XYZ file of N, CA and C in Angstrom:
498
model
N 0.840 -1.167 0.000
C 0.000 0.000 0.000
C 0.885 1.229 0.000
N 0.551 2.222 -0.790
C 1.322 3.470 -0.821
C 0.478 4.587 -0.252
N 1.099 5.462 0.480
C 0.429 6.586 1.118
C 1.109 7.850 0.639
N 0.387 8.714 -0.051
C 0.968 9.948 -0.541
C 0.846 11.024 0.521
N 1.967 11.605 0.899
C 1.991 12.636 1.923
C 2.673 13.871 1.384
N 2.239 14.995 1.878
C 2.924 16.232 1.543
C 3.245 16.921 2.853
N 4.496 16.895 3.229
C 4.928 17.474 4.487
C 5.936 18.569 4.191
N 5.902 19.615 4.982
C 6.867 20.688 4.780
C 7.313 21.226 6.122
N 8.161 22.250 6.101
C 8.711 22.833 7.323
C 7.577 23.220 8.256
N 7.712 23.140 9.563
C 8.933 22.764 10.240
C 9.191 21.267 10.144
N 10.447 20.844 10.286
C 10.777 19.426 10.191
C 10.042 18.616 11.253
N 9.808 17.351 10.956
C 9.141 16.455 11.890
C 10.184 15.881 12.827
N 9.859 15.843 14.084
C 10.794 15.279 15.059
C 9.996 14.590 16.163
N 10.465 13.462 16.574
C 9.888 12.807 17.735
C 11.046 12.353 18.604
N 10.792 12.094 19.886
C 11.885 11.727 20.780
C 12.675 10.500 20.339
N 12.013 9.531 19.692
C 12.697 8.300 19.314
C 13.299 8.367 17.916
N 13.046 9.430 17.161
C 13.435 9.443 15.770
C 14.285 10.663 15.444
N 15.090 10.555 14.402
C 15.930 11.692 13.995
C 15.085 12.770 13.320
N 15.688 13.886 13.090
C 15.054 14.996 12.399
C 14.804 14.616 10.954
N 13.592 14.849 10.466
C 13.233 14.505 9.099
C 12.928 15.771 8.322
N 13.440 15.873 7.121
C 13.197 17.041 6.287
C 12.462 16.622 5.025
N 11.336 17.254 4.744
C 10.597 17.035 3.511
C 10.263 18.389 2.924
N 10.298 18.487 1.627
C 9.915 19.747 1.015
C 8.961 19.559 -0.159
N 8.710 18.331 -0.559
C 7.811 18.080 -1.681
C 7.044 16.801 -1.415
N 6.133 16.468 -2.315
C 5.347 15.248 -2.145
C 6.218 14.027 -2.383
N 6.036 12.998 -1.536
C 6.774 11.756 -1.655
C 5.809 10.607 -1.432
N 6.061 9.503 -2.064
C 5.283 8.301 -1.824
C 6.014 7.480 -0.784
N 5.288 7.102 0.258
C 5.869 6.292 1.322
C 5.074 4.998 1.391
N 5.740 3.871 1.244
C 5.076 2.578 1.334
C 5.029 2.171 2.793
N 3.837 1.858 3.280
C 3.656 1.553 4.696
C 3.380 0.071 4.864
N 4.090 -0.564 5.779
C 3.800 -1.936 6.152
C 3.662 -1.970 7.658
N 3.448 -3.142 8.223
C 3.203 -3.208 9.656
C 4.411 -2.835 10.493
N 5.633 -2.969 9.971
C 6.784 -2.691 10.822
C 7.870 -1.848 10.167
N 7.705 -1.431 8.932
C 8.734 -0.600 8.322
C 8.134 0.304 7.262
N 8.865 1.311 6.935
C 8.471 2.276 5.918
C 9.595 2.355 4.907
N 9.281 2.353 3.621
C 10.334 2.497 2.624
C 10.077 3.745 1.799
N 11.133 4.318 1.277
C 11.077 5.582 0.565
C 11.739 5.434 -0.789
N 11.286 6.230 -1.769
C 12.045 6.279 -3.018
C 13.437 6.823 -2.706
N 14.484 6.226 -3.282
C 15.859 6.590 -2.922
C 16.152 8.069 -3.090
N 15.661 8.687 -4.128
C 16.015 10.075 -4.406
C 15.252 11.087 -3.557
N 14.247 10.656 -2.783
C 13.373 11.622 -2.139
C 13.744 11.994 -0.707
N 14.590 11.230 -0.041
C 14.798 11.451 1.375
C 16.286 11.550 1.705
N 16.606 12.421 2.602
C 17.974 12.590 3.073
C 18.489 11.289 3.675
N 19.800 11.071 3.639
C 20.398 9.842 4.183
C 20.275 9.743 5.693
N 19.956 10.830 6.377
C 19.860 10.809 7.836
C 18.588 10.140 8.344
N 17.687 9.786 7.476
C 16.394 9.254 7.882
C 16.497 7.762 8.190
N 15.863 7.347 9.260
C 15.801 5.946 9.661
C 14.433 5.416 9.248
N 14.275 4.113 9.133
C 13.015 3.550 8.658
C 11.852 3.686 9.627
N 12.070 3.972 10.895
C 10.957 4.051 11.843
C 10.367 5.456 11.887
N 9.551 5.792 10.898
C 8.911 7.098 10.853
C 7.407 6.969 11.043
N 6.945 5.782 11.231
C 5.516 5.511 11.275
C 4.756 6.392 12.236
N 5.271 6.626 13.422
C 4.487 7.291 14.439
C 4.247 8.762 14.165
N 4.905 9.331 13.172
C 4.661 10.737 12.864
C 4.232 10.927 11.415
N 3.685 9.887 10.794
C 3.391 9.931 9.371
C 2.659 11.189 8.928
N 1.445 11.396 9.333
C 0.710 12.562 8.859
C -0.204 13.119 9.926
N 0.015 12.761 11.148
C -0.834 13.209 12.235
C -0.116 14.316 12.982
N -0.783 15.439 13.158
C -0.197 16.548 13.892
C -0.884 16.679 15.237
N -0.086 16.886 16.264
C -0.613 17.071 17.612
C -1.433 18.356 17.641
N -2.589 18.309 18.306
C -3.420 19.498 18.433
C -4.286 19.783 17.224
N -4.362 18.830 16.291
C -5.170 18.996 15.091
C -5.970 17.738 14.816
N -7.018 17.912 14.025
C -7.803 16.777 13.552
C -7.304 16.428 12.156
N -7.031 15.151 11.926
C -6.527 14.680 10.639
C -7.640 13.980 9.879
N -7.881 14.417 8.658
C -8.882 13.782 7.790
C -8.293 12.486 7.244
N -9.052 11.395 7.339
C -8.606 10.098 6.835
C -9.609 9.581 5.818
N -9.210 8.543 5.100
C -10.116 7.852 4.190
C -9.891 6.347 4.345
N -10.538 5.586 3.501
C -10.459 4.127 3.631
C -9.039 3.590 3.468
N -8.179 4.330 2.771
C -6.808 3.878 2.550
C -5.839 4.321 3.643
N -6.079 5.448 4.273
C -5.125 5.984 5.251
C -5.495 5.689 6.701
N -6.738 5.293 6.952
C -7.187 5.111 8.328
C -6.362 4.083 9.103
N -6.315 2.840 8.643
C -5.631 1.789 9.405
C -4.128 2.024 9.528
N -3.433 2.484 8.472
C -2.000 2.783 8.667
C -1.762 3.843 9.745
N -2.616 4.853 9.814
C -2.436 5.892 10.834
C -2.787 5.382 12.227
N -3.800 4.523 12.310
C -4.153 3.931 13.611
C -3.006 3.049 14.096
N -2.446 2.258 13.214
C -1.310 1.406 13.590
C -0.097 2.252 13.958
N 0.116 3.358 13.267
C 1.237 4.247 13.568
C 1.079 4.926 14.927
N -0.141 5.008 15.421
C -0.391 5.634 16.724
C 0.107 4.753 17.869
N 0.435 3.502 17.579
C 0.922 2.543 18.583
C -0.026 2.468 19.768
N 0.440 2.831 20.975
C -0.379 2.679 22.174
C -1.163 3.946 22.534
N -1.135 4.965 21.671
C -1.900 6.186 21.930
C -3.384 5.927 21.715
N -4.199 6.689 22.405
C -5.639 6.651 22.196
C -5.946 7.366 20.883
N -6.842 6.785 20.086
C -7.265 7.375 18.819
C -8.767 7.605 18.893
N -9.203 8.819 18.536
C -10.627 9.135 18.507
C -10.994 9.440 17.066
N -11.969 8.708 16.539
C -12.411 8.864 15.160
C -13.800 9.467 15.120
N -13.948 10.577 14.418
C -15.243 11.224 14.180
C -15.735 10.764 12.820
N -16.821 10.004 12.813
C -17.411 9.529 11.568
C -18.616 10.414 11.275
N -18.550 11.150 10.157
C -19.541 12.172 9.855
C -19.923 12.138 8.377
N -20.901 12.974 8.009
C -21.226 13.228 6.601
C -21.337 14.733 6.405
N -21.184 15.165 5.173
C -21.234 16.592 4.845
C -22.614 17.195 5.098
N -23.663 16.412 4.936
C -25.028 16.921 5.021
C -25.626 16.862 6.427
N -24.918 16.307 7.382
C -25.456 16.055 8.727
C -25.363 17.297 9.616
N -26.503 17.799 10.083
C -26.542 18.968 10.967
C -25.813 18.746 12.282
N -26.129 17.670 13.029
C -25.417 17.418 14.285
C -23.902 17.248 14.090
N -23.498 16.706 12.937
C -22.064 16.564 12.645
C -21.409 17.938 12.556
N -22.096 18.874 11.930
C -21.579 20.236 11.789
C -21.483 20.930 13.142
N -22.407 20.636 14.036
C -22.370 21.209 15.385
C -21.184 20.651 16.165
N -20.894 19.366 15.999
C -19.820 18.713 16.754
C -18.420 19.017 16.210
N -18.298 19.386 14.945
C -16.983 19.581 14.317
C -16.092 20.571 15.069
N -16.560 21.775 15.413
C -15.662 22.689 16.139
C -15.352 22.208 17.558
N -16.280 21.507 18.176
C -16.041 20.966 19.517
C -14.989 19.852 19.463
N -15.041 19.056 18.400
C -14.069 17.986 18.206
C -12.679 18.585 18.010
N -12.608 19.676 17.253
C -11.343 20.387 17.043
C -10.795 20.900 18.379
N -11.651 21.447 19.227
C -11.235 21.927 20.551
C -10.660 20.790 21.389
N -11.294 19.616 21.315
C -10.787 18.463 22.065
C -9.390 18.079 21.591
N -9.147 18.182 20.292
C -7.824 17.830 19.762
C -6.751 18.773 20.295
N -7.120 19.994 20.613
C -6.173 20.960 21.160
C -6.005 20.787 22.670
N -7.004 20.195 23.308
C -6.949 19.968 24.759
C -6.167 18.698 25.101
N -6.433 17.611 24.384
C -5.804 16.321 24.667
C -4.663 16.084 23.676
N -3.497 16.564 24.002
C -2.360 16.472 23.077
C -1.739 15.081 23.032
N -2.165 14.183 23.916
C -1.664 12.809 23.912
C -2.613 11.859 23.174
N -3.630 12.414 22.521
C -4.636 11.632 21.812
C -4.580 12.005 20.328
N -4.769 11.013 19.458
C -4.807 11.233 18.016
C -6.273 11.402 17.608
N -6.587 12.510 16.938
C -7.954 12.801 16.502
C -8.050 12.688 14.988
N -8.971 11.827 14.526
C -9.159 11.580 13.105
C -10.612 11.832 12.726
N -10.839 12.199 11.444
C -12.185 12.388 10.903
C -12.338 11.548 9.650
N -13.495 10.910 9.511
C -13.792 10.108 8.329
C -15.131 10.541 7.756
N -15.118 11.047 6.526
C -16.353 11.388 5.834
C -16.960 10.078 5.334
N -18.126 9.743 5.830
C -18.770 8.469 5.476
C -19.524 8.611 4.154
N -18.823 9.020 3.135
C -19.398 9.151 1.802
C -19.316 7.807 1.083
N -19.734 7.795 -0.168
C -19.749 6.543 -0.942
C -18.358 5.927 -1.058
N -17.336 6.764 -1.231
C -15.968 6.271 -1.394
C -15.464 5.539 -0.144
N -15.850 6.021 1.026
C -15.396 5.431 2.292
C -16.396 4.454 2.895
N -17.419 4.128 2.142
C -18.466 3.230 2.638
C -17.931 1.875 3.131
N -16.946 1.263 2.430
C -16.434 -0.023 2.927
C -15.848 0.076 4.345
N -15.110 1.139 4.635
C -14.539 1.308 5.969
C -15.631 1.595 6.989
N -16.584 2.443 6.635
C -17.690 2.754 7.548
C -18.452 1.475 7.892
N -18.643 0.634 6.898
C -19.329 -0.638 7.116
C -18.495 -1.557 8.018
N -17.192 -1.606 7.757
C -16.280 -2.419 8.559
C -16.311 -1.986 10.030
N -16.419 -0.673 10.259
C -16.443 -0.149 11.626
C -17.840 -0.173 12.243
N -18.826 -0.644 11.488
C -20.170 -0.838 12.022
C -20.959 0.444 12.256
N -20.769 1.441 11.410
C -21.492 2.697 11.596
C -22.948 2.537 11.170
N -23.831 3.081 11.990
C -25.253 3.032 11.692
C -25.856 4.437 11.666
N -25.284 5.369 12.446
C -25.777 6.740 12.496
C -24.589 7.689 12.530
N -24.815 8.925 12.081
C -23.783 9.951 12.178
C -24.312 11.093 13.039
N -23.479 11.729 13.812
C -22.077 11.374 14.002
C -21.917 10.174 14.920
N -20.869 9.412 14.667
C -20.453 8.329 15.552
C -18.982 8.546 15.853
N -18.620 8.410 17.111
C -17.231 8.573 17.540
C -16.738 7.230 18.040
N -15.692 6.729 17.413
C -15.072 5.471 17.828
C -13.770 5.814 18.531
N -13.552 5.211 19.693
C -12.311 5.414 20.435
C -11.545 4.103 20.400
N -10.309 4.182 19.897
C -9.487 3.000 19.709
C -8.257 3.051 20.594
N -7.850 1.892 21.038
C -6.613 1.718 21.796
C -5.965 0.455 21.254
N -4.676 0.525 20.924
C -3.963 -0.617 20.348
C -4.692 -1.190 19.133
N -5.176 -0.317 18.267
C -5.850 -0.663 17.010
C -7.171 -1.403 17.192
N -7.772 -1.297 18.380
C -9.062 -1.942 18.636
C -10.050 -0.911 19.157
N -11.298 -0.992 18.675
C -12.343 -0.102 19.165
C -12.689 -0.514 20.596
N -12.564 0.434 21.535
C -12.846 0.132 22.935
C -14.061 0.890 23.463
N -14.439 1.978 22.808
C -15.635 2.738 23.201
C -16.246 3.352 21.955
N -17.549 3.645 22.068
C -18.274 4.281 20.976
C -19.294 5.246 21.563
N -19.419 6.406 20.934
C -20.440 7.384 21.300
C -21.185 7.719 20.023
N -22.502 7.546 20.037
C -23.301 7.881 18.855
C -24.103 9.141 19.130
N -24.246 9.946 18.101
C -24.986 11.190 18.215
C -24.110 12.333 18.703
N -24.695 13.523 18.726
C -23.973 14.741 19.107
C -23.994 14.906 20.627
N -23.370 13.963 21.314
C -23.353 13.953 22.788
C -21.947 14.306 23.262
N -21.664 15.600 23.303
C -20.331 16.083 23.620
C -19.855 15.604 24.991
N -20.697 15.732 26.014
C -20.295 15.322 27.366
C -19.977 13.829 27.429
N -20.770 13.021 26.743
C -20.510 11.577 26.707
C -19.175 11.283 26.014
N -18.871 12.049 24.973
C -17.615 11.869 24.261
C -16.425 12.203 25.160
N -16.520 13.304 25.885
C -15.441 13.697 26.801
C -15.248 12.624 27.871
N -16.332 12.124 28.453
C -16.234 11.068 29.480
C -15.594 9.799 28.909
N -15.958 9.447 27.680
C -15.392 8.242 27.051
C -13.899 8.412 26.801
N -13.490 9.587 26.326
C -12.062 9.847 26.090
C -11.301 9.769 27.405
N -11.829 10.408 28.441
C -11.184 10.384 29.758
C -11.036 8.952 30.275
N -12.092 8.158 30.115
C -12.049 6.775 30.601
C -10.965 5.964 29.896
N -10.854 6.111 28.582
C -9.871 5.339 27.825
C -8.462 5.837 28.134
N -8.274 7.136 28.263
C -6.964 7.694 28.560
C -6.453 7.215 29.925
N -7.350 7.091 30.875
C -6.933 6.723 32.233
C -6.797 5.206 32.432
N -7.227 4.435 31.440
C -7.146 2.960 31.602
C -5.808 2.420 31.177
């Protein structure tokens, strides 16, 4: 599977990984335990363990699709992942969107993802068992551990707190 990313300054850095510099679009092949790069696209200082910082930014919500969701969840390792499953036409989804963004800025140790449950992403939505929007799935170690359906902000906060503290 190939994941197209466009990353630019500032450089990506994590405590376990060296400084990474990107200035243009690159194709990165993602597998369960390693990442490979086209030879001409990456500086020699880069190590293969870049998974945990692929395209997720702390304090932001990252839009995913059927192709990028599982690689990003796996890259999150033991971090809590909160997925907002929404549609463009859903009123309650629109009400929850800015609140979800606020949560991403509050919980910097949690990965926040959004999935538009449109026709293109229908296979993933079906795989995750979505029946109504908005639905929030909370994952730990690549497994769904909690779910909140509907625009229930307080319930979502309680669910995130419970998973973070477990």
